[in-house]
PDB file of C-alpha atoms and ligand atoms in Angstrom:
ATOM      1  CA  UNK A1395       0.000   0.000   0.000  1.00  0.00           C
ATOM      2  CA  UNK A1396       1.188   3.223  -0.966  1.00  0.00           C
ATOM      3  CA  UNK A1397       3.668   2.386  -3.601  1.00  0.00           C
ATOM      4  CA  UNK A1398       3.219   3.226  -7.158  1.00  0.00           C
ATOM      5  CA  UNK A1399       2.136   0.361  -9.368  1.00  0.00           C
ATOM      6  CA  UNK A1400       0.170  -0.074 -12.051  1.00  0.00           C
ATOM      7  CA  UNK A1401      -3.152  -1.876 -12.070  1.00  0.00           C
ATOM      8  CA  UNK A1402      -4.243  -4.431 -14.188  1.00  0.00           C
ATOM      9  CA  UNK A1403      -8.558  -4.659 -12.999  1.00  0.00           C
ATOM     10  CA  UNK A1404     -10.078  -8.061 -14.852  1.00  0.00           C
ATOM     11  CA  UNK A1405     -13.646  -7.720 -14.868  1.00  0.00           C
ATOM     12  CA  UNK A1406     -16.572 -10.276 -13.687  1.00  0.00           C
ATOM     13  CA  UNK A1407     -16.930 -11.682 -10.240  1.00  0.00           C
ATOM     14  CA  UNK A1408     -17.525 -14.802  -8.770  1.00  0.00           C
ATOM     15  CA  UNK A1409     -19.169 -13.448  -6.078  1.00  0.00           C
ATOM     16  CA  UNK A1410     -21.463 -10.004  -5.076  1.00  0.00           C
ATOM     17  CA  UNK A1411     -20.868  -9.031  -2.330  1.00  0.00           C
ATOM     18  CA  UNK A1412     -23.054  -6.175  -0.909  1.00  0.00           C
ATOM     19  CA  UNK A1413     -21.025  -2.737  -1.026  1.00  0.00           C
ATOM     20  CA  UNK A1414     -18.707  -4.098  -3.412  1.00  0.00           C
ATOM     21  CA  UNK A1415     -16.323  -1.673  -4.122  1.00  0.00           C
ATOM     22  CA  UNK A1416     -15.652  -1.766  -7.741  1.00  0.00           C
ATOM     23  CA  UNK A1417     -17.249  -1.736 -10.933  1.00  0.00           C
ATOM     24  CA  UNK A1418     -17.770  -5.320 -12.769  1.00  0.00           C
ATOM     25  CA  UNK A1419     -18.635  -4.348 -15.820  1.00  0.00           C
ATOM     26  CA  UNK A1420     -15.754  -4.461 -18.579  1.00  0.00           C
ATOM     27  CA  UNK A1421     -14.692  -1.393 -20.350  1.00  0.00           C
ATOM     28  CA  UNK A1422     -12.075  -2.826 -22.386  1.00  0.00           C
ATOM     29  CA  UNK A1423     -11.718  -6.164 -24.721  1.00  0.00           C
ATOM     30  CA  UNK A1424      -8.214  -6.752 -24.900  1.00  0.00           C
ATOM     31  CA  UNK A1425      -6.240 -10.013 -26.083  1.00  0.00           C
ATOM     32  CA  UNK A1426      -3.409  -9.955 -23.729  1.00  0.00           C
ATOM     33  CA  UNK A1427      -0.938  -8.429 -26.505  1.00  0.00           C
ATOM     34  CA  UNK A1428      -2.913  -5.667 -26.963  1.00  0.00           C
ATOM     35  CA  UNK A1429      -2.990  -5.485 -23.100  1.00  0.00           C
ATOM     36  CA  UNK A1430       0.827  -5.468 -23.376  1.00  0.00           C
ATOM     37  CA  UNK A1431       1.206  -3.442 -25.679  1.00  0.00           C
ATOM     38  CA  UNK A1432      -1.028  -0.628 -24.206  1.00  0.00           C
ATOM     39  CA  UNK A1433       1.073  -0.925 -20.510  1.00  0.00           C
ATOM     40  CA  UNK A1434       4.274  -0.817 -22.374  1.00  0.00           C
ATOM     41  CA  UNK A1435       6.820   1.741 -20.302  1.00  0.00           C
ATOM     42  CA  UNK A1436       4.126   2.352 -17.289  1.00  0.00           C
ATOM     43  CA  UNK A1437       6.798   0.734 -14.837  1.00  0.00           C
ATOM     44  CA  UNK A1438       7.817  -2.428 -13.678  1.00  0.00           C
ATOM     45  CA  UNK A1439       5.626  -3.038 -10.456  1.00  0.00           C
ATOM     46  CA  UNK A1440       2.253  -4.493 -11.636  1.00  0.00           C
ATOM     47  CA  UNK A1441      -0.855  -5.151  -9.935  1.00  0.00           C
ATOM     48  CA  UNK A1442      -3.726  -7.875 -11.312  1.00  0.00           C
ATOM     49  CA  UNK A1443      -6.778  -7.636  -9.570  1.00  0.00           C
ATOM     50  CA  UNK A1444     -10.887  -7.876 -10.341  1.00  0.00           C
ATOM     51  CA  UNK A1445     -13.209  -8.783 -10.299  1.00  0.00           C
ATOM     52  CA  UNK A1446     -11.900 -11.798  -9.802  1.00  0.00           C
ATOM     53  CA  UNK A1447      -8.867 -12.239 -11.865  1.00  0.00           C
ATOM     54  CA  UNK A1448      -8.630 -16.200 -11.949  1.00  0.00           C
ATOM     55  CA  UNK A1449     -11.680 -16.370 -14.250  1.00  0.00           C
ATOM     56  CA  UNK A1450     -10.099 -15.788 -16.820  1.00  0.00           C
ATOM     57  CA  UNK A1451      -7.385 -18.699 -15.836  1.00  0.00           C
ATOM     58  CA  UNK A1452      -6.194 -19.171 -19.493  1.00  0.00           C
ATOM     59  CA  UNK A1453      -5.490 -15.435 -20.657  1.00  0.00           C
ATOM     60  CA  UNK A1454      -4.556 -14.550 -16.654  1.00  0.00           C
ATOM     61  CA  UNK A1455      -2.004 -17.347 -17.202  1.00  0.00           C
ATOM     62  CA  UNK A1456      -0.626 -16.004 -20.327  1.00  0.00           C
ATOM     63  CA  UNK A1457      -0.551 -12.499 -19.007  1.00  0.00           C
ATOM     64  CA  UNK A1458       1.628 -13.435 -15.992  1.00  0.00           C
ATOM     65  CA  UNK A1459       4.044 -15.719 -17.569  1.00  0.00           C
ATOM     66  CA  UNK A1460       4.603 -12.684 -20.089  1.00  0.00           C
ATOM     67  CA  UNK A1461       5.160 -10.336 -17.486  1.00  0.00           C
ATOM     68  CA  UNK A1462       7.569 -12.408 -15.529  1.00  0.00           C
ATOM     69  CA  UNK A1463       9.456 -12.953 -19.420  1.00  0.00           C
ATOM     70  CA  UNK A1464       9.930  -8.780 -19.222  1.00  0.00           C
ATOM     71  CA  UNK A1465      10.687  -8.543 -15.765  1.00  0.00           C
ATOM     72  CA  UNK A1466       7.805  -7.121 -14.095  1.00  0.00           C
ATOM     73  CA  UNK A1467       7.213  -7.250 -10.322  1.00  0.00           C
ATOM     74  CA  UNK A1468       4.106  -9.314 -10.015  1.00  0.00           C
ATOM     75  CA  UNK A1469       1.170  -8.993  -7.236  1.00  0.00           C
ATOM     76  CA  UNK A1470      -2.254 -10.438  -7.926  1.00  0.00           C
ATOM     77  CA  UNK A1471      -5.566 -10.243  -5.751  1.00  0.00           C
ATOM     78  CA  UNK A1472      -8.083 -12.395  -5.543  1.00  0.00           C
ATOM     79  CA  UNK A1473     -10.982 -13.726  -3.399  1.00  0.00           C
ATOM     80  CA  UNK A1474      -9.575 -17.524  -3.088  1.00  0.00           C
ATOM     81  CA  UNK A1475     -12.290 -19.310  -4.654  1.00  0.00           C
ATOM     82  CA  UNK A1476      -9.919 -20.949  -7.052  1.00  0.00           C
ATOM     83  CA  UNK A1477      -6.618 -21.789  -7.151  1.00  0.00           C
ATOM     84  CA  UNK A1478      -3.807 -21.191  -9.905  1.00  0.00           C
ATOM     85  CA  UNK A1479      -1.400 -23.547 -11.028  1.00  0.00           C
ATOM     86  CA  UNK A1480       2.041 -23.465  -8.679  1.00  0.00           C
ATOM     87  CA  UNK A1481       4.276 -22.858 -11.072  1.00  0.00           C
ATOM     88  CA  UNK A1482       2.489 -19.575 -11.946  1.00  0.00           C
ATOM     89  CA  UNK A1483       2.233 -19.091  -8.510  1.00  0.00           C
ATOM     90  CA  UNK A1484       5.992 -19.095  -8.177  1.00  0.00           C
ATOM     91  CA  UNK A1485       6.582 -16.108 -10.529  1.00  0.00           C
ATOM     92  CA  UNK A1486       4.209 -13.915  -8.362  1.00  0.00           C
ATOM     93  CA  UNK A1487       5.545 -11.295  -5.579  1.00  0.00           C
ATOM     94  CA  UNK A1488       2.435 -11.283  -3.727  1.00  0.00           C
ATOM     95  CA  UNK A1489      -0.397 -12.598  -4.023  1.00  0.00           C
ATOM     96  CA  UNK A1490      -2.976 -11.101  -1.573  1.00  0.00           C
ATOM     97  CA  UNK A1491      -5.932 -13.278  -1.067  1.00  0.00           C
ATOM     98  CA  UNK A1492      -9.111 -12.275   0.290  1.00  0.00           C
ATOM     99  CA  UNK A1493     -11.904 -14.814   1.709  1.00  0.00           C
ATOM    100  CA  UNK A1494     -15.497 -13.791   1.603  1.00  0.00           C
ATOM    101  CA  UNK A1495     -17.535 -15.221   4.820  1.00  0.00           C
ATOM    102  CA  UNK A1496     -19.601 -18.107   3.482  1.00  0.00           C
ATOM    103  CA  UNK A1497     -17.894 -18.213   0.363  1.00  0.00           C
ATOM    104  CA  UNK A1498     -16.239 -21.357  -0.880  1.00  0.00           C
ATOM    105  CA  UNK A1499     -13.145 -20.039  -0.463  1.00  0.00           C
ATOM    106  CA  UNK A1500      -9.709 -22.140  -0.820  1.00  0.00           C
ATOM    107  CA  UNK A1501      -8.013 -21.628   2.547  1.00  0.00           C
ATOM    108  CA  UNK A1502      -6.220 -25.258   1.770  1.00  0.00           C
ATOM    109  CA  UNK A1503      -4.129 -23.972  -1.187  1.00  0.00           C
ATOM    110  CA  UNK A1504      -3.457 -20.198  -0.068  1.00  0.00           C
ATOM    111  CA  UNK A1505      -2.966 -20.799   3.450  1.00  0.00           C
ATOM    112  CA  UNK A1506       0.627 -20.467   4.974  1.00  0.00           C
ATOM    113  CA  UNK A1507       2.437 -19.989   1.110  1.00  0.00           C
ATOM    114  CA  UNK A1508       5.222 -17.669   1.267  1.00  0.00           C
ATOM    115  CA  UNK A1509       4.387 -15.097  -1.065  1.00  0.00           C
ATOM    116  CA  UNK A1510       0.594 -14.999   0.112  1.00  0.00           C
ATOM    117  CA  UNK A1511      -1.110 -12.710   1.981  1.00  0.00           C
ATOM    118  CA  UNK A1512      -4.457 -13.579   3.572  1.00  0.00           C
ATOM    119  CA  UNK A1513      -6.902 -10.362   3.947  1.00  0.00           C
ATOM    120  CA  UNK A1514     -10.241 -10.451   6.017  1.00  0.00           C
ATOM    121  CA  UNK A1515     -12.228  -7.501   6.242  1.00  0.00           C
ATOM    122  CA  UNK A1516     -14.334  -7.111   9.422  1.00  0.00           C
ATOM    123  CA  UNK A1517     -17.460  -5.952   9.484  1.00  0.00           C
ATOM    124  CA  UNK A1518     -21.703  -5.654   8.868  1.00  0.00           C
ATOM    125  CA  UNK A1519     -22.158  -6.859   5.524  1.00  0.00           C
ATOM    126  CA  UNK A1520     -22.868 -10.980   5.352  1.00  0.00           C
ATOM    127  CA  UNK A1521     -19.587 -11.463   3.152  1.00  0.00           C
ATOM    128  CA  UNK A1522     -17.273  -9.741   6.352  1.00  0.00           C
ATOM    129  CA  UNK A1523     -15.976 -11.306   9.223  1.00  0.00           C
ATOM    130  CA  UNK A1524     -16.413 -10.934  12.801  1.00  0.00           C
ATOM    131  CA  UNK A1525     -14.305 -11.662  15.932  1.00  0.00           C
ATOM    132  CA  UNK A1526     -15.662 -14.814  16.562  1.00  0.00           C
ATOM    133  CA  UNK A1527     -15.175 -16.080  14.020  1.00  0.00           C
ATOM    134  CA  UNK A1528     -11.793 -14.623  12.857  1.00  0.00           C
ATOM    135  CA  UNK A1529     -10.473 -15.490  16.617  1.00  0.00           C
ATOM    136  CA  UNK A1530     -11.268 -19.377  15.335  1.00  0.00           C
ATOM    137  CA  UNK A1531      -9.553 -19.133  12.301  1.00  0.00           C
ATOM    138  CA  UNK A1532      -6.496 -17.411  12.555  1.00  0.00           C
ATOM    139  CA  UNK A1533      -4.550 -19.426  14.959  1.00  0.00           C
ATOM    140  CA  UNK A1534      -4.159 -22.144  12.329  1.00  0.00           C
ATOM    141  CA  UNK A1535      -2.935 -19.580  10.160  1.00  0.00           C
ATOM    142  CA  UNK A1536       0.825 -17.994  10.155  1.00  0.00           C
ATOM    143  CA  UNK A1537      -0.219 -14.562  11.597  1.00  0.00           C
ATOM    144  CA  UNK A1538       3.067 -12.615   9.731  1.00  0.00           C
ATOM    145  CA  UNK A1539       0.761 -12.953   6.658  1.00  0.00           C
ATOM    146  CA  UNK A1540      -2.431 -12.177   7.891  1.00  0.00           C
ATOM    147  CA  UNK A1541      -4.247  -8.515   7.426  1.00  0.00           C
ATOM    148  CA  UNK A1542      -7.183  -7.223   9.194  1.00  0.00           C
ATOM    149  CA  UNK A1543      -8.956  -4.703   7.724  1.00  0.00           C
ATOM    150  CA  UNK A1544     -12.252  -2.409   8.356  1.00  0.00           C
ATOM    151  CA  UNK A1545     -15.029  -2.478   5.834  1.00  0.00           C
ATOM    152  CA  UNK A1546     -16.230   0.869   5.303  1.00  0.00           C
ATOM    153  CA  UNK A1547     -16.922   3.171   2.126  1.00  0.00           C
ATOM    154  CA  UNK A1548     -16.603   6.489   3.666  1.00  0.00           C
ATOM    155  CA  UNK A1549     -13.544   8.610   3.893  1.00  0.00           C
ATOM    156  CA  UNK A1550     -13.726   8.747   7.440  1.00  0.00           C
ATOM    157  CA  UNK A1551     -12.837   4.710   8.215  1.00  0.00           C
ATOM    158  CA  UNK A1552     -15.469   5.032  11.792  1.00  0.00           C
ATOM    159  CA  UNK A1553     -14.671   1.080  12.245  1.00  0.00           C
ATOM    160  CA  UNK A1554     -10.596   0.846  11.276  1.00  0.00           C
ATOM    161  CA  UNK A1555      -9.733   1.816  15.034  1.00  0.00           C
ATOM    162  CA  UNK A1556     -12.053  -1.790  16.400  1.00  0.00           C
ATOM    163  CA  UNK A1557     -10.042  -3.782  13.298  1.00  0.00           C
ATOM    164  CA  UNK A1558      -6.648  -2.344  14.788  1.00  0.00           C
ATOM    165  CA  UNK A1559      -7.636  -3.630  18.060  1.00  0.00           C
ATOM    166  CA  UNK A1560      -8.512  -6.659  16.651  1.00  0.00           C
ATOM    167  CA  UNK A1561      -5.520  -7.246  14.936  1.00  0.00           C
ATOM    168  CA  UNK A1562      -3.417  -6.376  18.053  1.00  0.00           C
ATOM    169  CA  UNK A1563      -5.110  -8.942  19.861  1.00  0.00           C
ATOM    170  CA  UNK A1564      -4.690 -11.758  17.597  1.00  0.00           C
ATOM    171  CA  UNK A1565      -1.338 -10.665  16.589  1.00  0.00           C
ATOM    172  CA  UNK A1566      -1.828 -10.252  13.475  1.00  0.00           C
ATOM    173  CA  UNK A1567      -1.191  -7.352  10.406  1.00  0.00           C
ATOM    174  CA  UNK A1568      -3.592  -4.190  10.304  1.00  0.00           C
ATOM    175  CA  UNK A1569      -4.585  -3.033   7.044  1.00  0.00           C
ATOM    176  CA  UNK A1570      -6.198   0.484   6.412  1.00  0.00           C
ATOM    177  CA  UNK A1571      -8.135   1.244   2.739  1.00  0.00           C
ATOM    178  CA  UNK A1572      -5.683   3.903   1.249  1.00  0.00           C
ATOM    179  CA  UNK A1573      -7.984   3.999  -1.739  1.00  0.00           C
ATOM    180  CA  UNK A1574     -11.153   4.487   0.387  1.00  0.00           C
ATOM    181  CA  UNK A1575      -9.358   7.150   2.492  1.00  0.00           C
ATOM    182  CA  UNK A1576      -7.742   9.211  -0.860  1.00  0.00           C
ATOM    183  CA  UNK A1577     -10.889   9.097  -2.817  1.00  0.00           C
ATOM    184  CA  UNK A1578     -12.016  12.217  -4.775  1.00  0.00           C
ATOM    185  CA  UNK A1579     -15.227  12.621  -4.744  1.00  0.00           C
TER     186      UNK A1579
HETATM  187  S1  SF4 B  65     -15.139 -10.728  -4.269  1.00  0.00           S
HETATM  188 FE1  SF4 B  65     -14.341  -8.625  -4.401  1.00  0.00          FE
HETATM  189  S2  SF4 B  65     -14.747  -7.941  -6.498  1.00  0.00           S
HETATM  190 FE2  SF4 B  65     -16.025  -9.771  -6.128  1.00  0.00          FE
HETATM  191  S3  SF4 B  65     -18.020  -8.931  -5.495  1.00  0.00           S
HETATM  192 FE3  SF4 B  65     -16.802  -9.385  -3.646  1.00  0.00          FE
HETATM  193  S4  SF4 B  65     -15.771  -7.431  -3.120  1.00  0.00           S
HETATM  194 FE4  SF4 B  65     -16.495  -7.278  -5.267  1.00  0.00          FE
END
């Protein structure tokens, strides 16, 4: 959070989850060389998000082992309803993965991977988490890679200071919503 990077947003979702954030409809229909071609010289850190990125596993594929070929700095985030092959995997910086509450979300295959960040947002909506329930799960998780963060659409963030608690408590990462917080109206 807060470095420069350039983002890559596939559209479609998976899932809809109330308050969702971002727009699902696509804007663009790009092969991935045209994709390439259009990012050309826009720096080297690169960020693939949704949507959810991994349903489009063949051209998402593609895409990453053609970044990786030009040197790129990889991240990806998803909502861990699938899984991607390892090797791909393997040429990704960080992947930051975030479960949806009743979703059927792959905690098997992202859990405890060394470039893999595990995000759960606390809060109202039936897709976030609460302490219950996060105070169940985490412990079989490897806390150095596990974020907490607020849900909240308003600049203001009223509920990050109860997911910093939170996170103290379990010992685990606090994350705020930089984009939430730096949005022009
Ligand atoms: S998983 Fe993410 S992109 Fe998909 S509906 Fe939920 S919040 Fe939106």
């Amino acid at each position: 959070m807060g470095r420069p990077a350039l983002f890559i947003r596939l559209s479609g979702c998976n899932l809809n989850c109330e308050g969702c954030d971002t727009d699902l409809k696509p804007s663009l229909d790009l092969s991935v060389l045209e994709l390439l071609k259009r990012i050309e010289g826009q720096g080297k850190r690169v960020i693939i998000t949704g949507g959810e990125p991994t349903l489009q596993m063949n051209e998402l594929v593609d895409l990453i082992c053609r970044l990786y070929s030009r040197g790129m700095e990889i991240h990806i985030e998803s909502n861990g309803t699938n899984t991607i092959p390892l090797d791909i995997l393997e040429k990704i910086c960080c992947a930051v993965v975030s479960p949806k509450r009743g979703s059927d979300f792959n905690l098997g295959f992202w859990a405890n991977k060394s470039n893999v960040h595990l995000k759960f947002v606390l809060g109202k909506p039936d897709w976030c988490w609460n302490e219950k329930e996060l105070k169940q799960l985490i412990p079989i998780l490897d806390r150095e890679r596990v974020w907490i963060m607020a849900y909240g659409t308003d600049q203001g963030m009223q509920n990050a200071s109860e997911a910093w608690d939170l996170a103290l408590k379990l010992g685990t990462n606090y994350s705020d919503r930089l984009h939430i917080r730096l949005k022009r109206s």
